[in-house]
């Protein structure tokens, strides 16, 4: 333990010297180890309340590892540029390839930074099979299995040969295994630390492409928005909303790593945000990113300076970062109707065509906050009045025999998804009636029927009864899947109490303390996440069942 701490101290000192040598400035903060979470950023002094500054750290954008930086690199740049132009790699993969190459390049200029980065992670991608089994029945379990296959496929098809060529190494089974571990590491480094950076337009397009090294201020020519990740195509975008502002309106958003800033840990009540200073007005350092204290009055000396990674539920936090938040207010539940099941129902082709015309979605995110406005939630009288006066069906005709339901203002389920379920649940005679209504509209106006008109026609014929019955079934099936392998919500609560009652010294007596502690954290994270999913399923199921009862009464 003492040797490991001493080694960390050496790495930290080398990194701080590297930051200073490359123009970074830690003005009101320090980077140090923070109790089992790797390194963090901490305040070094109480800010002057009368000061308008509040800048805690400044890092030149020349230190950022971006796709432009990779494309201008003399070792990997030429080959990566060719692959990038051919569409063989996207901008995120460029950064990962660079990290892999620099990790093994002798005398790398980035060594002080790379040495500071973690070598293992708590995200579900790194779970053992036993730990992953704790997630069976959840959306996260399926997403992790898909992600593992995707990472392996990317390595086999795009990464392995390129890295072998760049590093001038011979192919062997043992080497391939090492390279795959490097890629897994680089993948996790990117997804846990990359920021969506609003770079100045002039910085991304300097007018020429040079071969300069760190500290030159010229990045290579680059074009195109960040490629989308199939499994999680929104995760990185939300971080920018919570933590960044750009002082240049002509900005191009680029994903990359910013050494120093990326050591800020997450807290919902963050002490700081990061911003980009294009011309140096705020920091005195043009083309820089800086850490700005959000509330100087609460930044006590020694306090950890955290940023907010965004309003993320435990599913996303565990998937990307490897931690969860107890009683996370941003938790959400994913409900979806399987496409395979849709293809097997009666009149599947017609219903799929109607869904396509409506731009209907087969999956729906249900944030926990929706429950506040439901029948069993807590909602202020002001919110209730607002709900009553603002109908989500304002674009519907609501004509004919069917009346607006009395429970409309208490229905917590998004109407777009309800429209999808109405379409799927339609009976044959109802389909014929919908076709008749739409035929009247089409013949009367000689134009394409809008999605709102399709939704209105389906509502007029079907109402909510079939859709709510289908929703109750979907939530019931989801609960059964969640409980099949890990038991009930109550059993998870009991397990958490047992985990939290074990004293830390009990683990310190184990032969492999670090492994035992990491395993304990992973298992606990799984239980917190899956219990939250069961709780949300139970609460949304209760809302759906109550709506179904009310709908049945109003329809009779």
Coordinates of C-alpha atoms in Angstrom, one line a residue:
X1 CA 0.0 0.0 0.0
X2 CA 2.8 2.4 0.9
X3 CA 4.7 1.6 -2.2
X4 CA 1.6 2.2 -4.4
X5 CA 1.0 5.5 -2.7
X6 CA 4.6 6.6 -3.3
X7 CA 4.3 5.6 -6.9
X8 CA 1.2 7.7 -7.3
X9 CA 2.9 10.7 -5.7
X10 CA 5.7 10.4 -8.3
X11 CA 3.3 10.2 -11.2
X12 CA 1.3 13.1 -9.9
X13 CA 4.4 15.3 -9.5
X14 CA 5.5 14.4 -13.0
X15 CA 2.1 15.3 -14.4
X16 CA 1.9 18.6 -12.6
X17 CA 5.3 19.6 -14.0
X18 CA 4.1 18.5 -17.5
X19 CA 1.0 20.7 -17.2
X20 CA 3.0 23.7 -16.1
X21 CA 5.6 23.2 -18.9
X22 CA 2.8 23.2 -21.5
X23 CA 1.1 26.4 -20.3
X24 CA -1.5 25.0 -17.9
X25 CA -2.2 27.1 -14.7
X26 CA -3.7 25.7 -11.5
X27 CA -4.7 29.0 -10.0
X28 CA -7.0 28.1 -7.1
X29 CA -6.9 24.3 -7.0
X30 CA -4.7 21.2 -6.8
X31 CA -5.0 17.7 -8.1
X32 CA -4.6 14.9 -5.6
X33 CA -5.7 11.4 -4.7
X34 CA -9.2 11.2 -3.3
X35 CA -10.3 8.2 -1.3
X36 CA -10.7 5.3 -3.7
X37 CA -11.9 7.4 -6.7
X38 CA -8.5 7.9 -8.3
X39 CA -7.5 11.6 -8.5
X40 CA -9.7 14.6 -8.1
X41 CA -9.5 18.4 -8.1
X42 CA -9.6 20.3 -4.8
X43 CA -9.8 24.0 -3.8
X44 CA -6.6 25.4 -2.3
X45 CA -7.9 28.6 -0.9
X46 CA -11.2 30.4 -0.1
X47 CA -12.0 32.6 -3.1
X48 CA -12.4 36.3 -2.6
X49 CA -16.2 37.0 -2.7
X50 CA -15.4 40.4 -4.2
X51 CA -13.5 39.0 -7.1
X52 CA -15.2 38.5 -10.4
X53 CA -12.7 35.9 -11.5
X54 CA -13.4 32.5 -9.9
X55 CA -11.1 30.7 -12.4
X56 CA -9.6 27.7 -10.7
X57 CA -7.7 26.1 -13.6
X58 CA -6.7 27.0 -17.1
X59 CA -5.6 24.5 -19.7
X60 CA -4.5 25.5 -23.3
X61 CA -6.5 23.7 -26.0
X62 CA -3.2 22.6 -27.5
X63 CA -3.1 20.0 -24.8
X64 CA -6.5 18.6 -25.8
X65 CA -6.4 15.2 -27.5
X66 CA -8.9 15.7 -30.3
X67 CA -9.4 14.0 -33.7
X68 CA -7.5 17.0 -35.3
X69 CA -4.5 16.3 -33.0
X70 CA -4.5 12.7 -34.1
X71 CA -4.6 13.5 -37.8
X72 CA -1.6 15.8 -37.5
X73 CA 0.5 13.4 -35.5
X74 CA 3.6 12.3 -37.5
X75 CA 3.3 8.6 -36.4
X76 CA -0.3 7.8 -36.6
X77 CA -1.6 10.8 -38.6
X78 CA -1.0 9.9 -42.2
X79 CA -2.4 6.4 -41.9
X80 CA -5.4 7.5 -39.8
X81 CA -6.1 10.3 -42.2
X82 CA -6.4 7.9 -45.1
X83 CA -8.7 5.6 -43.1
X84 CA -10.7 8.6 -42.0
X85 CA -11.3 9.9 -45.5
X86 CA -12.2 6.4 -46.6
X87 CA -14.8 6.1 -43.8
X88 CA -12.8 3.3 -42.2
X89 CA -12.7 5.0 -38.8
X90 CA -14.8 7.7 -37.1
X91 CA -13.5 10.6 -35.0
X92 CA -14.0 8.7 -31.7
X93 CA -12.0 5.8 -32.9
X94 CA -9.2 8.1 -34.0
X95 CA -8.8 9.3 -30.4
X96 CA -8.8 5.7 -29.1
X97 CA -6.1 4.7 -31.6
X98 CA -4.0 7.6 -30.6
X99 CA -4.2 6.6 -26.9
X100 CA -3.2 3.1 -27.7
X101 CA -0.3 4.1 -29.8
X102 CA 1.0 6.7 -27.3
X103 CA 0.7 4.2 -24.4
X104 CA 3.3 2.0 -26.1
X105 CA 5.4 4.6 -27.9
X106 CA 8.8 4.9 -26.1
X107 CA 9.4 8.5 -24.9
X108 CA 5.8 9.6 -25.6
X109 CA 5.3 13.3 -25.0
X110 CA 2.0 12.3 -23.3
X111 CA 3.5 9.8 -20.9
X112 CA 3.1 12.0 -17.7
X113 CA -0.6 12.3 -18.5
X114 CA -1.2 8.7 -19.6
X115 CA 0.5 7.4 -16.4
X116 CA -2.1 9.2 -14.4
X117 CA -5.0 7.5 -16.1
X118 CA -6.7 4.5 -14.5
X119 CA -5.9 1.0 -15.8
X120 CA -9.2 -0.6 -14.7
X121 CA -12.8 0.6 -14.6
X122 CA -16.0 -0.1 -12.8
X123 CA -18.3 0.2 -15.8
X124 CA -20.3 -2.8 -16.8
X125 CA -18.1 -3.5 -19.8
X126 CA -15.4 -4.5 -17.3
X127 CA -17.6 -6.7 -15.2
X128 CA -16.7 -10.3 -14.6
X129 CA -19.3 -12.9 -15.8
X130 CA -20.4 -13.3 -12.2
X131 CA -20.9 -9.5 -11.8
X132 CA -22.7 -9.2 -15.1
X133 CA -25.1 -12.0 -14.1
X134 CA -26.3 -9.6 -11.3
X135 CA -27.8 -7.5 -14.1
X136 CA -29.8 -10.2 -15.9
X137 CA -33.2 -9.1 -17.0
X138 CA -32.2 -5.4 -17.1
X139 CA -31.7 -3.1 -20.2
X140 CA -28.2 -2.6 -19.0
X141 CA -27.4 -6.3 -19.2
X142 CA -28.5 -6.4 -22.9
X143 CA -26.7 -3.2 -23.7
X144 CA -23.4 -4.5 -22.1
X145 CA -23.6 -7.8 -24.1
X146 CA -24.1 -5.8 -27.3
X147 CA -21.3 -3.4 -26.4
X148 CA -18.8 -6.2 -25.8
X149 CA -19.5 -7.7 -29.2
X150 CA -19.2 -4.2 -30.8
X151 CA -15.9 -3.5 -29.1
X152 CA -14.5 -6.9 -30.2
X153 CA -15.8 -6.4 -33.8
X154 CA -14.2 -2.9 -34.0
X155 CA -10.9 -4.3 -32.8
X156 CA -10.9 -7.2 -35.2
X157 CA -12.0 -5.3 -38.3
X158 CA -10.4 -1.8 -37.8
X159 CA -7.9 -1.6 -35.0
X160 CA -5.8 -4.8 -34.8
X161 CA -4.1 -4.5 -38.2
X162 CA -3.6 -0.7 -38.0
X163 CA -2.0 -0.8 -34.5
X164 CA 0.3 -3.7 -35.5
X165 CA 1.4 -1.7 -38.5
X166 CA 1.9 1.6 -36.6
X167 CA 3.8 0.0 -33.8
X168 CA 5.8 -2.3 -36.1
X169 CA 5.1 -5.4 -34.2
X170 CA 4.6 -9.0 -35.3
X171 CA 1.2 -10.7 -34.9
X172 CA 1.0 -13.4 -32.2
X173 CA -1.8 -14.7 -30.0
X174 CA -0.3 -13.2 -26.9
X175 CA 0.3 -9.8 -28.6
X176 CA -3.2 -9.7 -30.0
X177 CA -4.6 -10.3 -26.5
X178 CA -2.4 -7.4 -25.1
X179 CA -3.5 -5.1 -27.9
X180 CA -7.2 -5.9 -27.3
X181 CA -6.7 -5.0 -23.6
X182 CA -5.1 -1.7 -24.7
X183 CA -8.2 -1.1 -27.0
X184 CA -10.6 -1.9 -24.2
X185 CA -8.6 0.5 -22.0
X186 CA -8.7 3.3 -24.6
X187 CA -12.4 2.8 -25.2
X188 CA -13.1 3.2 -21.5
X189 CA -10.8 6.2 -21.2
X190 CA -12.6 8.0 -24.0
X191 CA -16.1 7.3 -22.7
X192 CA -15.3 8.2 -19.1
X193 CA -13.3 11.3 -19.7
X194 CA -14.0 12.9 -23.1
X195 CA -15.8 16.2 -23.2
X196 CA -17.8 17.7 -26.0
X197 CA -15.7 20.8 -26.6
X198 CA -17.0 24.0 -28.4
X199 CA -13.7 24.8 -30.2
X200 CA -13.4 28.1 -32.0
X201 CA -13.9 27.8 -35.7
X202 CA -10.6 29.4 -36.4
X203 CA -8.9 26.8 -34.1
X204 CA -10.4 23.8 -36.0
X205 CA -9.8 25.4 -39.4
X206 CA -6.5 27.3 -39.1
X207 CA -6.2 27.5 -42.9
X208 CA -3.3 25.1 -43.2
X209 CA -2.3 21.7 -41.9
X210 CA 1.1 21.5 -40.2
X211 CA 3.1 18.8 -38.4
X212 CA 3.6 20.8 -35.2
X213 CA 3.9 19.0 -31.8
X214 CA 2.4 19.9 -28.5
X215 CA 2.3 23.7 -27.8
X216 CA 2.2 24.9 -31.4
X217 CA -1.5 26.0 -31.5
X218 CA -2.2 24.5 -34.9
X219 CA -4.5 21.5 -35.2
X220 CA -4.9 19.6 -38.4
X221 CA -7.8 20.3 -40.8
X222 CA -10.9 18.4 -39.8
X223 CA -14.5 18.3 -40.9
X224 CA -17.6 16.5 -40.0
X225 CA -19.7 16.1 -36.8
X226 CA -18.9 13.4 -34.3
X227 CA -20.0 10.0 -35.4
X228 CA -22.9 8.5 -33.4
X229 CA -22.4 5.5 -31.1
X230 CA -25.0 2.8 -31.8
X231 CA -25.4 1.8 -28.2
X232 CA -25.3 5.2 -26.5
X233 CA -25.7 8.0 -29.0
X234 CA -26.5 10.7 -26.5
X235 CA -24.3 10.1 -23.5
X236 CA -21.5 12.6 -24.4
X237 CA -23.8 15.3 -25.7
X238 CA -25.5 15.9 -22.3
X239 CA -22.3 16.7 -20.5
X240 CA -21.8 19.9 -22.5
X241 CA -25.3 21.2 -21.6
X242 CA -24.5 21.0 -17.9
X243 CA -20.9 22.2 -17.7
X244 CA -19.9 24.3 -20.7
X245 CA -20.4 27.7 -22.2
X246 CA -18.6 29.0 -25.2
X247 CA -17.2 32.6 -25.5
X248 CA -17.2 32.2 -29.3
X249 CA -20.6 31.9 -31.1
X250 CA -18.8 30.4 -34.1
X251 CA -17.9 27.1 -32.4
X252 CA -17.5 23.6 -33.7
X253 CA -18.3 20.9 -31.1
X254 CA -15.5 18.3 -31.0
X255 CA -15.1 15.4 -28.6
X256 CA -11.7 15.1 -26.9
X257 CA -9.7 14.8 -23.7
X258 CA -8.5 17.8 -21.8
X259 CA -5.7 16.8 -19.3
X260 CA -6.3 18.4 -15.9
X261 CA -10.0 19.4 -16.4
X262 CA -10.8 15.7 -16.9
X263 CA -9.8 14.9 -13.3
X264 CA -13.0 16.6 -12.0
X265 CA -15.4 14.0 -10.5
X266 CA -19.2 14.1 -10.7
X267 CA -21.6 15.7 -8.3
X268 CA -25.2 16.7 -9.0
X269 CA -24.5 19.8 -6.9
X270 CA -21.4 20.7 -8.8
X271 CA -19.0 23.5 -7.6
X272 CA -17.8 24.3 -11.0
X273 CA -18.4 24.4 -14.8
X274 CA -15.9 24.4 -17.6
X275 CA -15.8 27.0 -20.3
X276 CA -13.8 27.8 -23.4
X277 CA -12.0 31.1 -23.7
X278 CA -11.4 31.7 -27.4
X279 CA -9.4 35.0 -27.2
X280 CA -8.2 35.1 -23.6
X281 CA -10.5 37.7 -22.2
X282 CA -11.4 35.6 -19.1
X283 CA -8.1 33.9 -18.4
X284 CA -5.4 35.8 -20.3
X285 CA -4.6 32.6 -22.2
X286 CA -6.2 32.5 -25.7
X287 CA -7.6 29.3 -27.0
X288 CA -7.9 27.7 -23.6
X289 CA -10.4 25.8 -21.4
X290 CA -10.9 26.9 -17.8
X291 CA -12.6 25.6 -14.7
X292 CA -14.9 28.3 -13.3
X293 CA -16.3 28.1 -9.7
X294 CA -20.1 28.3 -10.0
X295 CA -20.6 29.5 -6.4
X296 CA -17.4 31.0 -4.9
X297 CA -19.1 31.5 -1.5
X298 CA -19.4 27.7 -1.1
X299 CA -15.9 26.7 -2.2
X300 CA -14.1 26.2 1.0
X301 CA -10.4 25.5 1.1
X302 CA -9.8 21.8 0.7
X303 CA -13.3 21.1 -0.8
X304 CA -13.4 18.9 -3.9
X305 CA -14.3 20.8 -7.0
X306 CA -16.7 18.6 -9.0
X307 CA -18.6 19.1 -12.2
X308 CA -22.0 17.7 -13.2
X309 CA -21.8 15.0 -15.9
X310 CA -25.5 15.7 -16.7
X311 CA -28.9 14.5 -15.6
X312 CA -28.1 10.8 -16.0
X313 CA -29.8 7.8 -14.5
X314 CA -28.0 5.0 -12.8
X315 CA -28.3 2.9 -16.0
X316 CA -26.2 5.4 -17.9
X317 CA -23.8 6.2 -15.0
X318 CA -23.0 2.5 -14.5
X319 CA -22.7 1.8 -18.2
X320 CA -20.3 4.7 -18.9
X321 CA -18.6 5.7 -15.7
X322 CA -18.9 2.7 -13.3
X323 CA -20.8 4.2 -10.4
X324 CA -24.3 4.8 -9.3
X325 CA -26.1 7.4 -7.2
X326 CA -28.4 6.2 -4.3
X327 CA -32.0 7.3 -4.8
X328 CA -31.0 9.0 -8.1
X329 CA -33.6 11.6 -9.0
X330 CA -32.7 11.3 -12.7
X331 CA -33.4 7.5 -12.9
X332 CA -35.5 6.4 -15.8
X333 CA -37.2 3.2 -17.1
X334 CA -37.0 1.9 -20.6
X335 CA -40.2 0.3 -21.9
X336 CA -40.3 -1.1 -25.4
X337 CA -42.5 -3.3 -27.6
X338 CA -40.3 -5.9 -29.4
X339 CA -40.1 -5.6 -33.1
X340 CA -40.2 -9.4 -33.4
X341 CA -43.5 -9.5 -31.6
X342 CA -44.9 -6.7 -33.8
X343 CA -44.2 -8.7 -36.9
X344 CA -46.2 -11.7 -35.6
X345 CA -49.4 -9.9 -34.7
X346 CA -52.5 -9.7 -36.8
X347 CA -52.4 -7.2 -39.7
X348 CA -48.7 -6.5 -38.9
X349 CA -47.9 -5.0 -42.3
X350 CA -50.8 -2.5 -42.1
X351 CA -49.9 -1.5 -38.5
X352 CA -46.2 -1.1 -39.3
X353 CA -47.2 1.2 -42.2
X354 CA -49.4 3.3 -39.9
X355 CA -46.6 3.5 -37.3
X356 CA -44.2 4.7 -40.0
X357 CA -46.6 7.4 -41.1
X358 CA -46.9 8.5 -37.5
X359 CA -43.2 8.3 -36.9
X360 CA -44.1 6.1 -34.1
X361 CA -41.4 4.8 -31.7
X362 CA -41.5 1.2 -30.2
X363 CA -39.5 2.3 -27.2
X364 CA -40.1 4.9 -24.6
X365 CA -38.0 6.4 -21.7
X366 CA -40.0 7.1 -18.6
X367 CA -38.1 9.4 -16.3
X368 CA -38.8 9.1 -12.5
X369 CA -39.9 12.8 -12.4
X370 CA -43.0 11.9 -14.5
X371 CA -44.4 10.1 -11.4
X372 CA -44.7 13.4 -9.5
X373 CA -47.7 14.4 -11.7
X374 CA -49.4 11.0 -11.6
X375 CA -52.3 9.7 -9.4
X376 CA -49.9 8.6 -6.7
X377 CA -47.2 11.3 -7.0
X378 CA -46.7 14.7 -5.4
X379 CA -47.7 17.6 -7.5
X380 CA -48.3 21.2 -6.4
X381 CA -51.7 22.8 -7.0
X382 CA -50.0 25.2 -9.4
X383 CA -48.6 22.3 -11.4
X384 CA -52.1 20.6 -11.4
X385 CA -53.7 23.8 -12.8
X386 CA -51.0 24.0 -15.5
X387 CA -51.6 20.4 -16.4
X388 CA -55.3 20.9 -16.7
X389 CA -55.0 23.9 -18.9
X390 CA -52.4 22.5 -21.2
X391 CA -53.6 19.4 -23.1
X392 CA -51.0 17.3 -24.8
X393 CA -53.7 16.7 -27.5
X394 CA -53.9 20.3 -28.5
X395 CA -53.2 19.3 -32.2
X396 CA -56.0 16.7 -32.2
X397 CA -59.4 17.3 -33.5
X398 CA -61.2 15.4 -30.7
X399 CA -64.3 15.2 -32.8
X400 CA -67.0 12.5 -33.0
X401 CA -68.4 10.5 -30.2
X402 CA -65.3 10.1 -28.0
X403 CA -64.8 12.7 -25.3
X404 CA -61.5 13.9 -23.8
X405 CA -60.8 11.5 -20.8
X406 CA -61.1 13.0 -17.3
X407 CA -57.8 11.5 -16.4
X408 CA -55.8 13.2 -19.2
X409 CA -54.0 15.7 -16.9
X410 CA -52.8 12.8 -14.6
X411 CA -51.6 10.5 -17.4
X412 CA -47.8 10.3 -16.9
X413 CA -47.2 8.3 -20.1
X414 CA -46.0 10.2 -23.2
X415 CA -48.8 10.5 -25.7
X416 CA -46.4 9.6 -28.6
X417 CA -45.9 6.2 -27.1
X418 CA -49.5 5.8 -26.2
X419 CA -50.3 6.4 -29.9
X420 CA -47.9 3.7 -30.8
X421 CA -49.6 1.3 -28.4
X422 CA -53.1 2.2 -29.7
X423 CA -51.9 1.4 -33.2
X424 CA -50.5 -2.0 -32.1
X425 CA -53.6 -2.9 -30.0
X426 CA -56.1 -2.2 -32.8
X427 CA -58.6 -5.0 -33.7
X428 CA -59.5 -5.8 -37.3
X429 CA -62.8 -4.0 -37.2
X430 CA -61.1 -1.0 -35.7
X431 CA -58.5 -0.9 -38.5
X432 CA -61.4 -0.8 -41.0
X433 CA -63.0 2.1 -39.2
X434 CA -59.7 4.0 -39.0
X435 CA -59.2 3.4 -42.8
X436 CA -62.7 4.8 -43.4
X437 CA -62.0 8.0 -41.4
X438 CA -58.7 8.6 -43.1
X439 CA -60.2 7.9 -46.5
X440 CA -62.8 10.7 -45.9
X441 CA -60.0 13.1 -45.0
X442 CA -57.9 12.1 -48.0
X443 CA -60.8 12.4 -50.5
X444 CA -62.0 15.7 -49.1
X445 CA -58.7 17.5 -49.2
X446 CA -56.6 15.8 -51.9
X447 CA -53.5 15.8 -49.9
X448 CA -51.3 13.6 -47.8
X449 CA -52.7 12.7 -44.4
X450 CA -50.7 14.1 -41.5
X451 CA -49.4 12.1 -38.6
X452 CA -51.7 14.1 -36.3
X453 CA -54.7 13.2 -38.3
X454 CA -53.7 9.5 -38.2
X455 CA -53.3 9.7 -34.4
X456 CA -56.6 11.5 -34.1
X457 CA -58.5 8.9 -36.2
X458 CA -57.0 6.0 -34.2
X459 CA -58.0 7.7 -31.0
X460 CA -61.5 8.3 -32.2
X461 CA -61.9 4.7 -33.0
X462 CA -59.9 3.0 -30.2
X463 CA -59.6 5.3 -27.2
X464 CA -57.1 4.2 -24.5
X465 CA -58.5 0.8 -23.4
X466 CA -56.4 -1.4 -25.7
X467 CA -53.3 0.8 -25.4
X468 CA -53.4 0.8 -21.6
X469 CA -54.0 -2.9 -21.4
X470 CA -51.0 -3.5 -23.6
X471 CA -48.9 -1.1 -21.5
X472 CA -49.9 -3.0 -18.3
X473 CA -48.8 -6.2 -20.0
X474 CA -45.4 -4.7 -21.1
X475 CA -44.7 -3.5 -17.6
X476 CA -45.8 -6.8 -16.1
X477 CA -43.4 -8.7 -18.4
X478 CA -40.6 -6.3 -17.5
X479 CA -41.1 -6.8 -13.8
X480 CA -41.1 -10.6 -14.3
X481 CA -37.8 -10.3 -16.2
X482 CA -36.2 -8.2 -13.5
X483 CA -37.3 -10.5 -10.7
X484 CA -36.5 -13.8 -12.4
X485 CA -32.8 -13.8 -11.7
X486 CA -32.4 -11.6 -8.7
X487 CA -35.6 -11.6 -6.7
X488 CA -37.9 -8.8 -5.6
X489 CA -37.3 -5.2 -4.8
X490 CA -37.5 -6.1 -1.1
X491 CA -34.8 -8.7 -1.4
X492 CA -32.5 -6.2 -3.1
X493 CA -33.2 -3.8 -0.2
X494 CA -32.2 -6.5 2.3
X495 CA -29.0 -7.2 0.3
X496 CA -28.0 -3.6 0.3
X497 CA -28.5 -3.4 4.1
X498 CA -26.2 -6.4 4.4
X499 CA -23.5 -4.8 2.2
X500 CA -23.6 -1.5 3.9
X501 CA -23.4 -3.1 7.4
X502 CA -20.1 -4.7 6.6
X503 CA -17.3 -2.6 8.0
X504 CA -14.4 -1.6 5.8
X505 CA -11.9 -3.2 8.1
X506 CA -13.6 -6.6 7.4
X507 CA -12.4 -6.2 3.8
X508 CA -9.0 -4.9 4.8
X509 CA -8.3 -8.3 6.4
X510 CA -8.7 -10.1 3.1
X511 CA -5.6 -11.3 1.2
X512 CA -6.5 -9.3 -1.9
X513 CA -7.9 -6.1 -0.5
X514 CA -8.1 -4.1 -3.7
X515 CA -9.9 -6.8 -5.6
X516 CA -12.3 -7.4 -2.8
X517 CA -13.1 -3.8 -2.5
X518 CA -13.7 -3.4 -6.2
X519 CA -15.8 -6.5 -6.3
X520 CA -17.9 -5.2 -3.4
X521 CA -18.4 -1.8 -5.1
X522 CA -19.5 -3.5 -8.4
X523 CA -22.0 -5.9 -6.7
X524 CA -23.4 -3.0 -4.7
X525 CA -23.8 -0.9 -7.8
X526 CA -25.7 -3.7 -9.5
X527 CA -28.1 -4.0 -6.6
X528 CA -28.7 -0.3 -6.4
X529 CA -29.4 -0.1 -10.2
X530 CA -31.6 -3.1 -10.5
X531 CA -33.6 -2.2 -7.3
X532 CA -34.2 1.2 -8.8
X533 CA -35.5 -0.4 -12.0
X534 CA -37.9 -2.7 -10.0
X535 CA -39.1 0.3 -8.0
X536 CA -39.8 2.4 -11.2
X537 CA -41.5 -0.6 -12.9
X538 CA -43.7 -1.1 -9.8
X539 CA -44.7 2.6 -9.6
X540 CA -45.3 3.0 -13.4
X541 CA -47.3 -0.3 -13.4
X542 CA -49.5 1.1 -10.6
X543 CA -50.2 4.2 -12.6
X544 CA -51.0 2.2 -15.7
X545 CA -53.3 -0.2 -13.9
X546 CA -55.2 2.8 -12.4
X547 CA -55.5 4.5 -15.7
X548 CA -56.8 1.2 -17.2
X549 CA -59.5 1.0 -14.5
X550 CA -60.6 4.6 -15.2
X551 CA -60.6 4.1 -18.9
X552 CA -62.8 1.0 -18.6
X553 CA -65.3 3.0 -16.5
X554 CA -65.5 5.9 -18.9
X555 CA -65.8 3.6 -22.0
X556 CA -68.8 1.7 -20.6

